[in-house]
PDB file of C-alpha atoms (C1' of nucleotides) in Angstrom:
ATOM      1  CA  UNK Z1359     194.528  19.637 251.881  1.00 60.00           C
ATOM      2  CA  UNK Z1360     197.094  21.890 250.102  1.00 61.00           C
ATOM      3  CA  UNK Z1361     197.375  22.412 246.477  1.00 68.00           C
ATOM      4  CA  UNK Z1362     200.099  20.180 246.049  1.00 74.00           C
ATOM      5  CA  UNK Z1363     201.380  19.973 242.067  1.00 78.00           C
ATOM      6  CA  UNK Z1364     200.469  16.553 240.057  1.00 86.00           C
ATOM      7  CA  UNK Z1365     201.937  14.635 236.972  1.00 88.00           C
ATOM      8  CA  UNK Z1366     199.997  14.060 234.289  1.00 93.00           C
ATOM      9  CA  UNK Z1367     199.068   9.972 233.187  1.00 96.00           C
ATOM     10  CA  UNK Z1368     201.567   7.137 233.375  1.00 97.00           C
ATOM     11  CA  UNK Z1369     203.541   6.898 229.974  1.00 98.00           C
ATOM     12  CA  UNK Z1370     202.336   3.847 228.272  1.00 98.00           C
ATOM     13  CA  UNK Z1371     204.632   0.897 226.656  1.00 98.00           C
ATOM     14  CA  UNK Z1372     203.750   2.330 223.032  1.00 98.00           C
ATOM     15  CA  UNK Z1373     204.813   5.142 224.007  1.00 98.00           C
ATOM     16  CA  UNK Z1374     208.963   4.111 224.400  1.00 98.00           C
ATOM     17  CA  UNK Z1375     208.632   2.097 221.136  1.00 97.00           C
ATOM     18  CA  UNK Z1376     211.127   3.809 218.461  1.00 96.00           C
ATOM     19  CA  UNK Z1377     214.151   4.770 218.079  1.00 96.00           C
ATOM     20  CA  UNK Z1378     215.702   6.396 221.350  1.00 97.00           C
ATOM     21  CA  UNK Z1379     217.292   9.593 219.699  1.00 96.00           C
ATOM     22  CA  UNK Z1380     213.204   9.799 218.915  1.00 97.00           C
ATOM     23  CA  UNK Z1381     212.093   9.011 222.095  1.00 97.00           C
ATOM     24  CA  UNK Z1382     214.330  10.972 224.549  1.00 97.00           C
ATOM     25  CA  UNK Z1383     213.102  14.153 223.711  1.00 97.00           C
ATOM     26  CA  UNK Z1384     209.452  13.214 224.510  1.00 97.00           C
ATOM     27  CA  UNK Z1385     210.535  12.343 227.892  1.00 97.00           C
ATOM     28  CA  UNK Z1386     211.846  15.751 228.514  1.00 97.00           C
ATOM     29  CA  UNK Z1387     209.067  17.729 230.947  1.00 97.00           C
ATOM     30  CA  UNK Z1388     208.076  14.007 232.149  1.00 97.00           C
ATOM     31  CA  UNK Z1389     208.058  13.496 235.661  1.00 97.00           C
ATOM     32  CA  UNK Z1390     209.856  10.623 237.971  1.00 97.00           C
ATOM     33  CA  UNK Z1391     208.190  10.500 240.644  1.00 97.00           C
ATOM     34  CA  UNK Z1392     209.340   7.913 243.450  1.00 97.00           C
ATOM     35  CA  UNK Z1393     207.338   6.717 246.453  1.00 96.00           C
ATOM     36  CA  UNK Z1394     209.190   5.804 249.528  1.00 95.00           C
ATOM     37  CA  UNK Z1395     207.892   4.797 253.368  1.00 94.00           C
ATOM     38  CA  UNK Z1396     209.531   8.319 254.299  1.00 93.00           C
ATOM     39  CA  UNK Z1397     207.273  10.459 251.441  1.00 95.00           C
ATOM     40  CA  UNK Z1398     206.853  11.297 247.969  1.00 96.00           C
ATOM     41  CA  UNK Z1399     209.491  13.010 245.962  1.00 96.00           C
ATOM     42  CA  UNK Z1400     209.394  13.796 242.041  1.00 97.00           C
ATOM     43  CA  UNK Z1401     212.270  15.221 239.742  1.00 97.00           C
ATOM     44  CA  UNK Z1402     210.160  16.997 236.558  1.00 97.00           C
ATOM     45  CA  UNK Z1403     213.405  15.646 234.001  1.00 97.00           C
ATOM     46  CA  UNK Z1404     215.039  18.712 231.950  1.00 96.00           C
ATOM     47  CA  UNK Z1405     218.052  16.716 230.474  1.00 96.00           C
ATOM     48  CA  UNK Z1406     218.262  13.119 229.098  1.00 96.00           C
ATOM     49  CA  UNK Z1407     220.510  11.575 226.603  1.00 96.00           C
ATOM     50  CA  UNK Z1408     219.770   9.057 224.254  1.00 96.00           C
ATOM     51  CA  UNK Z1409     221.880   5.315 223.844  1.00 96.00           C
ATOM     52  CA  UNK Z1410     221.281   3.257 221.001  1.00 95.00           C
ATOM     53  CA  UNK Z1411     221.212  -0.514 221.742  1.00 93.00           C
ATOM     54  CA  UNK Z1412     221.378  -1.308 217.668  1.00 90.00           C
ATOM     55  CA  UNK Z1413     224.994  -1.815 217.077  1.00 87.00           C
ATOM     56  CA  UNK Z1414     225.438   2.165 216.052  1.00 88.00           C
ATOM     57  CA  UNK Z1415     226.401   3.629 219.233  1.00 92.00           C
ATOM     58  CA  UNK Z1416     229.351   2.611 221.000  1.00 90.00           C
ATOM     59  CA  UNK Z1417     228.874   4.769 223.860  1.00 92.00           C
ATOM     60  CA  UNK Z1418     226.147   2.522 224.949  1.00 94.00           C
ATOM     61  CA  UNK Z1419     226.394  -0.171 228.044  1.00 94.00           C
ATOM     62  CA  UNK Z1420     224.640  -2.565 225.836  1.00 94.00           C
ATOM     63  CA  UNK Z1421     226.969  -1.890 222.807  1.00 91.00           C
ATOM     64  CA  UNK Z1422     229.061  -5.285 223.049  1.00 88.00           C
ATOM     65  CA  UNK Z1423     225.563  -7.475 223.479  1.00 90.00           C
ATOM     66  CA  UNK Z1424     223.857  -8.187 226.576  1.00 91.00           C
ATOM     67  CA  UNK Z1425     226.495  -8.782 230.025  1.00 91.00           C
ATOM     68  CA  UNK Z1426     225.312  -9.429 233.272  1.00 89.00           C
ATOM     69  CA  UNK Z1427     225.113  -5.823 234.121  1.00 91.00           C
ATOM     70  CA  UNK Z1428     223.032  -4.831 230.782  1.00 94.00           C
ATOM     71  CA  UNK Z1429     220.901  -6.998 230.868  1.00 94.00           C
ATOM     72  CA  UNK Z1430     217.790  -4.852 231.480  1.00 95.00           C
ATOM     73  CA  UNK Z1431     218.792  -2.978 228.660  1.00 96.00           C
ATOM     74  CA  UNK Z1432     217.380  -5.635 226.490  1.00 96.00           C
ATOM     75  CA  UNK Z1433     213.975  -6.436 228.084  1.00 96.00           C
ATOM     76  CA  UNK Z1434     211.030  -4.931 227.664  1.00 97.00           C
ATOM     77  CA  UNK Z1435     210.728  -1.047 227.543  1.00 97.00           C
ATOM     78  CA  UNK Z1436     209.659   0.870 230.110  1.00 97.00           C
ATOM     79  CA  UNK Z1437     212.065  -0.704 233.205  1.00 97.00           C
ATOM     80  CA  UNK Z1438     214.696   0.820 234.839  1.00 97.00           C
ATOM     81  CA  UNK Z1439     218.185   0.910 234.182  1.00 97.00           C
ATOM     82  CA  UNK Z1440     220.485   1.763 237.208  1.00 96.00           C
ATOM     83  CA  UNK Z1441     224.745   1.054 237.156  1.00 95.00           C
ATOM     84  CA  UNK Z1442     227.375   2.620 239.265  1.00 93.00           C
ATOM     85  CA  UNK Z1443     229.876   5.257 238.323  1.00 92.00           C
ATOM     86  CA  UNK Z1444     233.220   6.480 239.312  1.00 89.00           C
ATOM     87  CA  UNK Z1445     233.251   4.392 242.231  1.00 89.00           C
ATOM     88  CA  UNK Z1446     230.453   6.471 244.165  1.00 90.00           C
ATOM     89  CA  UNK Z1447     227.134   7.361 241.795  1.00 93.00           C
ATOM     90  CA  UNK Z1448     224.211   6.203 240.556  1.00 95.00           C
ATOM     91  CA  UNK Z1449     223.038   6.904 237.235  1.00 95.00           C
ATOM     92  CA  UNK Z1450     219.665   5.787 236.185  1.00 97.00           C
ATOM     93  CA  UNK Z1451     217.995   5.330 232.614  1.00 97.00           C
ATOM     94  CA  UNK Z1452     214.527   4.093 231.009  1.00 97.00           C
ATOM     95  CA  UNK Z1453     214.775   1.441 228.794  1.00 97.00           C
ATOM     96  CA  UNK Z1454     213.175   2.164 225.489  1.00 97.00           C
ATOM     97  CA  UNK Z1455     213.186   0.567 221.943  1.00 97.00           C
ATOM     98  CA  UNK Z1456     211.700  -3.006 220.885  1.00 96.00           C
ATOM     99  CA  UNK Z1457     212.554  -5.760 223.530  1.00 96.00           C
ATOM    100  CA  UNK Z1458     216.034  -6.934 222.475  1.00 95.00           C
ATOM    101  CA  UNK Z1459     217.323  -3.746 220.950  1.00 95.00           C
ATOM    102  CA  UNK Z1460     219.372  -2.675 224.604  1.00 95.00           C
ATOM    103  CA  UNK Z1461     218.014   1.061 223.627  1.00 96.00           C
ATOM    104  CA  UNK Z1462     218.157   3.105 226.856  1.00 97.00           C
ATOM    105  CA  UNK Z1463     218.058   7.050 227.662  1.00 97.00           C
ATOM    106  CA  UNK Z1464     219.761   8.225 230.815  1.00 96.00           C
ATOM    107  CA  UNK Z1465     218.078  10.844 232.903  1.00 97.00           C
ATOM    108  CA  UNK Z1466     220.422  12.973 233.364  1.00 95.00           C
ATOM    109  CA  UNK Z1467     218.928  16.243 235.120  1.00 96.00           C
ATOM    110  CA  UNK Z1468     215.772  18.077 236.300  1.00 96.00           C
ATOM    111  CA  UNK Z1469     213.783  20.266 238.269  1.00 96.00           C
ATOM    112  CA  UNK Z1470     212.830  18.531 242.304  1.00 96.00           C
ATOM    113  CA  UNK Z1471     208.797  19.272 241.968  1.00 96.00           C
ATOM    114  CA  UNK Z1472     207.424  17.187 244.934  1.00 96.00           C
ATOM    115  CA  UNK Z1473     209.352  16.541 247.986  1.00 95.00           C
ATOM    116  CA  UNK Z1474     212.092  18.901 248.333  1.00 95.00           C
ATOM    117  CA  UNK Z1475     212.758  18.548 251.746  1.00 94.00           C
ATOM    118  CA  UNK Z1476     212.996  15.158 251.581  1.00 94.00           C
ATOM    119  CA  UNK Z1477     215.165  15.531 248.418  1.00 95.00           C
ATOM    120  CA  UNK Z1478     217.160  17.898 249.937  1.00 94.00           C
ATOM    121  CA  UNK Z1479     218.355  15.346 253.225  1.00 93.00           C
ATOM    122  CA  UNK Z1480     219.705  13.293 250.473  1.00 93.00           C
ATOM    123  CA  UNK Z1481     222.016  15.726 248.943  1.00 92.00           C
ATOM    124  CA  UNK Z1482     224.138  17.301 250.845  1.00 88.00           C
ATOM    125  CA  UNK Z1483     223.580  20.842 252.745  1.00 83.00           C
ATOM    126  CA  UNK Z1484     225.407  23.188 250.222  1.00 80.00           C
ATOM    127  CA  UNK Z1485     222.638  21.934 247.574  1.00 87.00           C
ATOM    128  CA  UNK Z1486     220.166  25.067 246.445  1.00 92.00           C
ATOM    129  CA  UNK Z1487     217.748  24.050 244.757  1.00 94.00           C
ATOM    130  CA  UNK Z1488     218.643  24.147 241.028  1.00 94.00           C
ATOM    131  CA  UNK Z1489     221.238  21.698 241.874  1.00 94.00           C
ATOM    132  CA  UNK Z1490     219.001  19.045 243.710  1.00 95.00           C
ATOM    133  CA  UNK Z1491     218.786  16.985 240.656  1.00 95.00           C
ATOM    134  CA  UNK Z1492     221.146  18.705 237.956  1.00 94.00           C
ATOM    135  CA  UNK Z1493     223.395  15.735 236.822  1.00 94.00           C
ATOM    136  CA  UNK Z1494     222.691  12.284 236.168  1.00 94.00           C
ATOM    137  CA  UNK Z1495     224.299  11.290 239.862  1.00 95.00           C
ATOM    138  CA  UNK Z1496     222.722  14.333 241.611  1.00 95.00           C
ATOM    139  CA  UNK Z1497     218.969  12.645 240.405  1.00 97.00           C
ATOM    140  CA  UNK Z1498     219.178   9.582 241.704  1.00 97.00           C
ATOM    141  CA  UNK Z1499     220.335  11.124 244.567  1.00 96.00           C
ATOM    142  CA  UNK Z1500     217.647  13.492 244.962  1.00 97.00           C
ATOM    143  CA  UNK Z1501     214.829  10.474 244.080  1.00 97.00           C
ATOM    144  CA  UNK Z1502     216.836   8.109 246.379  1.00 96.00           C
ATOM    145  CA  UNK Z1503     217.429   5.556 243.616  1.00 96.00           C
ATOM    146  CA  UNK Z1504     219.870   3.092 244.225  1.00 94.00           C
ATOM    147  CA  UNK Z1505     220.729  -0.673 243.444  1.00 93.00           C
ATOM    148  CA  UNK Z1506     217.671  -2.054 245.087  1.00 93.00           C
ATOM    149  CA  UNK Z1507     215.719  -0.517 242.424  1.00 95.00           C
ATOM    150  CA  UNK Z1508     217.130  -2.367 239.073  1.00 94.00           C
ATOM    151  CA  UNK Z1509     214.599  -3.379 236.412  1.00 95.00           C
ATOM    152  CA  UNK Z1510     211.475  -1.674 237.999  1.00 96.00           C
ATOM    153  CA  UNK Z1511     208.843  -1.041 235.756  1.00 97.00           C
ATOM    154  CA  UNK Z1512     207.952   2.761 235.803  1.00 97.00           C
ATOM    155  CA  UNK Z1513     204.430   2.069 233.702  1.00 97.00           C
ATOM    156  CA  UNK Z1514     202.984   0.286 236.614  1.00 97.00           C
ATOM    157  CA  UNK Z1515     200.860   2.294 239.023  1.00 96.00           C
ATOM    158  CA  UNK Z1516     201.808   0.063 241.602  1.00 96.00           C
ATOM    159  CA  UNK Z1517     205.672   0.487 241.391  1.00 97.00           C
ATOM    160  CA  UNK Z1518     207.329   2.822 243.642  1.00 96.00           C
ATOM    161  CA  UNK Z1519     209.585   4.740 241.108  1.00 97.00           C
ATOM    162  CA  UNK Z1520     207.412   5.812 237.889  1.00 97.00           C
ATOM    163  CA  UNK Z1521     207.607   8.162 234.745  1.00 97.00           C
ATOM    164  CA  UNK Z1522     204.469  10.219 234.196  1.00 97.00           C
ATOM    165  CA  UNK Z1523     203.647  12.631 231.645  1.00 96.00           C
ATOM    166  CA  UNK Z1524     204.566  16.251 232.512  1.00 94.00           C
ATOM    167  CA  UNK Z1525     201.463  19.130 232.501  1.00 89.00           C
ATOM    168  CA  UNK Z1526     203.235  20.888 229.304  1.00 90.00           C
ATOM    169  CA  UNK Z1527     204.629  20.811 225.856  1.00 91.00           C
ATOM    170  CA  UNK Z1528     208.710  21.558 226.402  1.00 94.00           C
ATOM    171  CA  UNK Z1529     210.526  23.322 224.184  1.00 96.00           C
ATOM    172  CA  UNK Z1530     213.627  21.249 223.089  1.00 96.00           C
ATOM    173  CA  UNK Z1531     217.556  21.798 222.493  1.00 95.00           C
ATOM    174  CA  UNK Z1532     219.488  18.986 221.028  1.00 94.00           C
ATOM    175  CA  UNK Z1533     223.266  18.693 221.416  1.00 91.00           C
ATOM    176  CA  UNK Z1534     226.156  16.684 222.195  1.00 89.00           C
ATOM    177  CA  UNK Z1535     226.532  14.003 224.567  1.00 89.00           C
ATOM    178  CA  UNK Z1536     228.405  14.498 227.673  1.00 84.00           C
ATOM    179  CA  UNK Z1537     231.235  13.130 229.464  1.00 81.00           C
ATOM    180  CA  UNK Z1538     231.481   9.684 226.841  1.00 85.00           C
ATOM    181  CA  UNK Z1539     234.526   9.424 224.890  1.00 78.00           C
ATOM    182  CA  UNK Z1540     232.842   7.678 221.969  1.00 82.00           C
ATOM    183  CA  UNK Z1541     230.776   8.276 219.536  1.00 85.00           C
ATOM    184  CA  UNK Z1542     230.467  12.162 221.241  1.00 83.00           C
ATOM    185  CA  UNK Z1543     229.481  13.740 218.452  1.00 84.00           C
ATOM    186  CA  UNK Z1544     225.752  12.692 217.910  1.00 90.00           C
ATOM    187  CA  UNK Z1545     223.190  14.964 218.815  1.00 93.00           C
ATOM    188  CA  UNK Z1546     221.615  12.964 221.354  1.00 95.00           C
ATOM    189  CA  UNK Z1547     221.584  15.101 224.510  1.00 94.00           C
ATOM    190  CA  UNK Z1548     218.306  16.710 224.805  1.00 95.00           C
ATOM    191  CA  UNK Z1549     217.218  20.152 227.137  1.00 95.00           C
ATOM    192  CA  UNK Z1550     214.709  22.227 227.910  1.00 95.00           C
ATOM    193  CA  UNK Z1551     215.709  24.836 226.021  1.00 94.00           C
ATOM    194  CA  UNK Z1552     216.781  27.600 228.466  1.00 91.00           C
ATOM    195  CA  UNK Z1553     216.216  25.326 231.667  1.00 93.00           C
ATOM    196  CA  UNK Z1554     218.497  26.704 234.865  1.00 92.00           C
ATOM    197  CA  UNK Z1555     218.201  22.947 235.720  1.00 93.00           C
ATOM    198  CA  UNK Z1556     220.587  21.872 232.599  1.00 92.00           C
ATOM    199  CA  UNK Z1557     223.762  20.196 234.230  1.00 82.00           C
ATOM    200  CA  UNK Z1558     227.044  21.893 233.621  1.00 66.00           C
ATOM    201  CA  UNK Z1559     228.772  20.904 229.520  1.00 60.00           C
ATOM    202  CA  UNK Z1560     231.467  19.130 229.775  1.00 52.00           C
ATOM    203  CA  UNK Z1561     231.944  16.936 226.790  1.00 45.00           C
ATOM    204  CA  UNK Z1562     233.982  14.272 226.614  1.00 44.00           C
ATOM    205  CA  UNK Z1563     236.907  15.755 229.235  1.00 46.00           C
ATOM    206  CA  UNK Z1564     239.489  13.530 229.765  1.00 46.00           C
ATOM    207  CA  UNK Z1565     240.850  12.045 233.336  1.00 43.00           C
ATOM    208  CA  UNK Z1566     244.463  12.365 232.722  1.00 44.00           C
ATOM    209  CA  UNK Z1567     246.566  13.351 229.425  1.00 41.00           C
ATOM    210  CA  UNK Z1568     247.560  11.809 226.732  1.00 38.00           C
ATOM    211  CA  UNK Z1569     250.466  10.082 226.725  1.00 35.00           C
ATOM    212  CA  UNK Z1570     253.300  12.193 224.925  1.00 33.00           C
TER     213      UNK Z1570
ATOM    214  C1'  DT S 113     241.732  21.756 238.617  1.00 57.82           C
ATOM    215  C1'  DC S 114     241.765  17.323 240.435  1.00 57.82           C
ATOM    216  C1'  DA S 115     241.184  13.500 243.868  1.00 57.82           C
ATOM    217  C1'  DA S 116     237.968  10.054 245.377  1.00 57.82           C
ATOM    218  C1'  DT S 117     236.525   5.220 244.572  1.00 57.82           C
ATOM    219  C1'  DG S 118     234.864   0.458 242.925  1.00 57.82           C
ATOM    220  C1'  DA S 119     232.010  -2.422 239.669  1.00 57.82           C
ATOM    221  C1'  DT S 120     232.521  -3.997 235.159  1.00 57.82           C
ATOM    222  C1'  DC S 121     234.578  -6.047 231.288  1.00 57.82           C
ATOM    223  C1'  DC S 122     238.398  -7.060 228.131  1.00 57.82           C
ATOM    224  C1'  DC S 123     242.074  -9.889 227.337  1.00 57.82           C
ATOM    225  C1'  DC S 124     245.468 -12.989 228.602  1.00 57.82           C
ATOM    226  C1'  DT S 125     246.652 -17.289 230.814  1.00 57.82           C
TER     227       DT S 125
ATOM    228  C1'  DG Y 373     240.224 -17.758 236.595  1.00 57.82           C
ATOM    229  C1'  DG Y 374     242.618 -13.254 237.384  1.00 57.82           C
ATOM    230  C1'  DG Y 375     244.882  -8.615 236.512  1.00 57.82           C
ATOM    231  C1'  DG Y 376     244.231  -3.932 235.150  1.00 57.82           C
ATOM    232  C1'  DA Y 377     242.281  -0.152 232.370  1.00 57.82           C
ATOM    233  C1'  DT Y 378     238.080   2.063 231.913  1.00 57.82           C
ATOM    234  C1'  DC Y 379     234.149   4.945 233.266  1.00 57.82           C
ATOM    235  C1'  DA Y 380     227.169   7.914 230.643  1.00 57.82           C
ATOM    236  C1'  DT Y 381     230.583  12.022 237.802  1.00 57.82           C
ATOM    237  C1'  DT Y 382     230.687  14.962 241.706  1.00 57.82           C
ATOM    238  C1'  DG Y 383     232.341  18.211 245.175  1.00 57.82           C
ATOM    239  C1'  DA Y 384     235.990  20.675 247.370  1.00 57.82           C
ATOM    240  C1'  DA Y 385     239.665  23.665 246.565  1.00 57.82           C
TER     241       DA Y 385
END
DNA sequence: TCAATGATCCCCT
DNA sequence: GGGGATCATTGAA
């Protein structure tokens, strides 16, 4: 036996209830930890940002009602959230709020706690290991998250991918969203404060130039 | 600094 | 039912 590291208790239902500006920051020291057939790996979160599902946020997936793709947004709280980005990533995100609200907070970074070398064979080489799981992409990466693992419920003990409480209060920095082009001025990114973990700031850049 | 890359969704027929 | 802009990014250069 070797003194391996452990999350704390599942997070319970009542515990996602609320507003998700409210909610994200409670998540931050949380761990994901996923179970696979090829070992354990768990991503202690450091960043998440917070999407608001009640017609004041128009940043968020679920912003224009519920769509094929959204849908999860708007069940229950506590399932997962996963859509594709730029053609190539995954981005995953806990649903939170009342059922019906499409509340959701994206995990966007944190620290690889269990499982590294497994993490690390699904990144690729270059990786050290503050960048395992810094950026919203990068995690899922690291966890192996993909597709097959929309709408999972990460309160069950029985699911492979869950959120547990972390071991420790965090302390916690609030700022801008990142990379959105609307709505980028509410405070509803959340840190560690001083985490190395924190993904790079780049708010709201844009892919090409405006016209003119 | 910028190319890669494709699902999603709006808007028009 | 279909075309095209958009996008909660990353990695290499």
């Amino acid at each position: 036996m070797t003194d391996v590291p452990r999350p704390g208790q599942l997070v319970t239902h009542d515990e996602l209830l609320g507003r998700p500006e409210v909610v994200a920051p409670a998540l931050l020291g949380c761990w994901v930890v996923t179970e696979r057939p090829e070992g354990t790996t768990a991503v202690r979160l450091t960043e998440v940002e917070a999407y608001s599902g009640a017609g004041d946020d128009p940043a968020a997936h679920s912003h224009r009602g519920p769509t094929p793709r959204s849908a999860v947004m708007f069940g229950p709280p506590g399932h997962l959230y996963v859509y594709f980005s730029y053609g190539m990533h995954w981005c995953a995100n806990v649903v939170v709020g009342a059922e019906g609200e499409g509340s959701a907070v994206l995990l966007r970074a944190g620290e690889v706690v269990l499982g590294e070398e497994l993490a690390r064979g699904r990144r690729p080489a270059s990786a050290v290991h503050r960048d395992l799981a810094r950026g919203p992409a990068r995690l899922t990466a690291a966890l192996g998250i993909g597709p097959d693992d929309r709408d999972l419920l990460l309160l069950d003990p029985r699911s492979p991918v869950r959120l547990h409480r972390g071991t420790a209060p965090v302390a916690v920095t609030a700022g801008p969203r990142v990379g959105i082009t609307h709505a980028a001025e509410l405070p509803w990114r959340f840190t560690e404060t001083g985490a190395p973990t924190v993904s790079a700031f780049r708010a709201g850049v844009r892919r090409r130039p405006p016209a003119g």
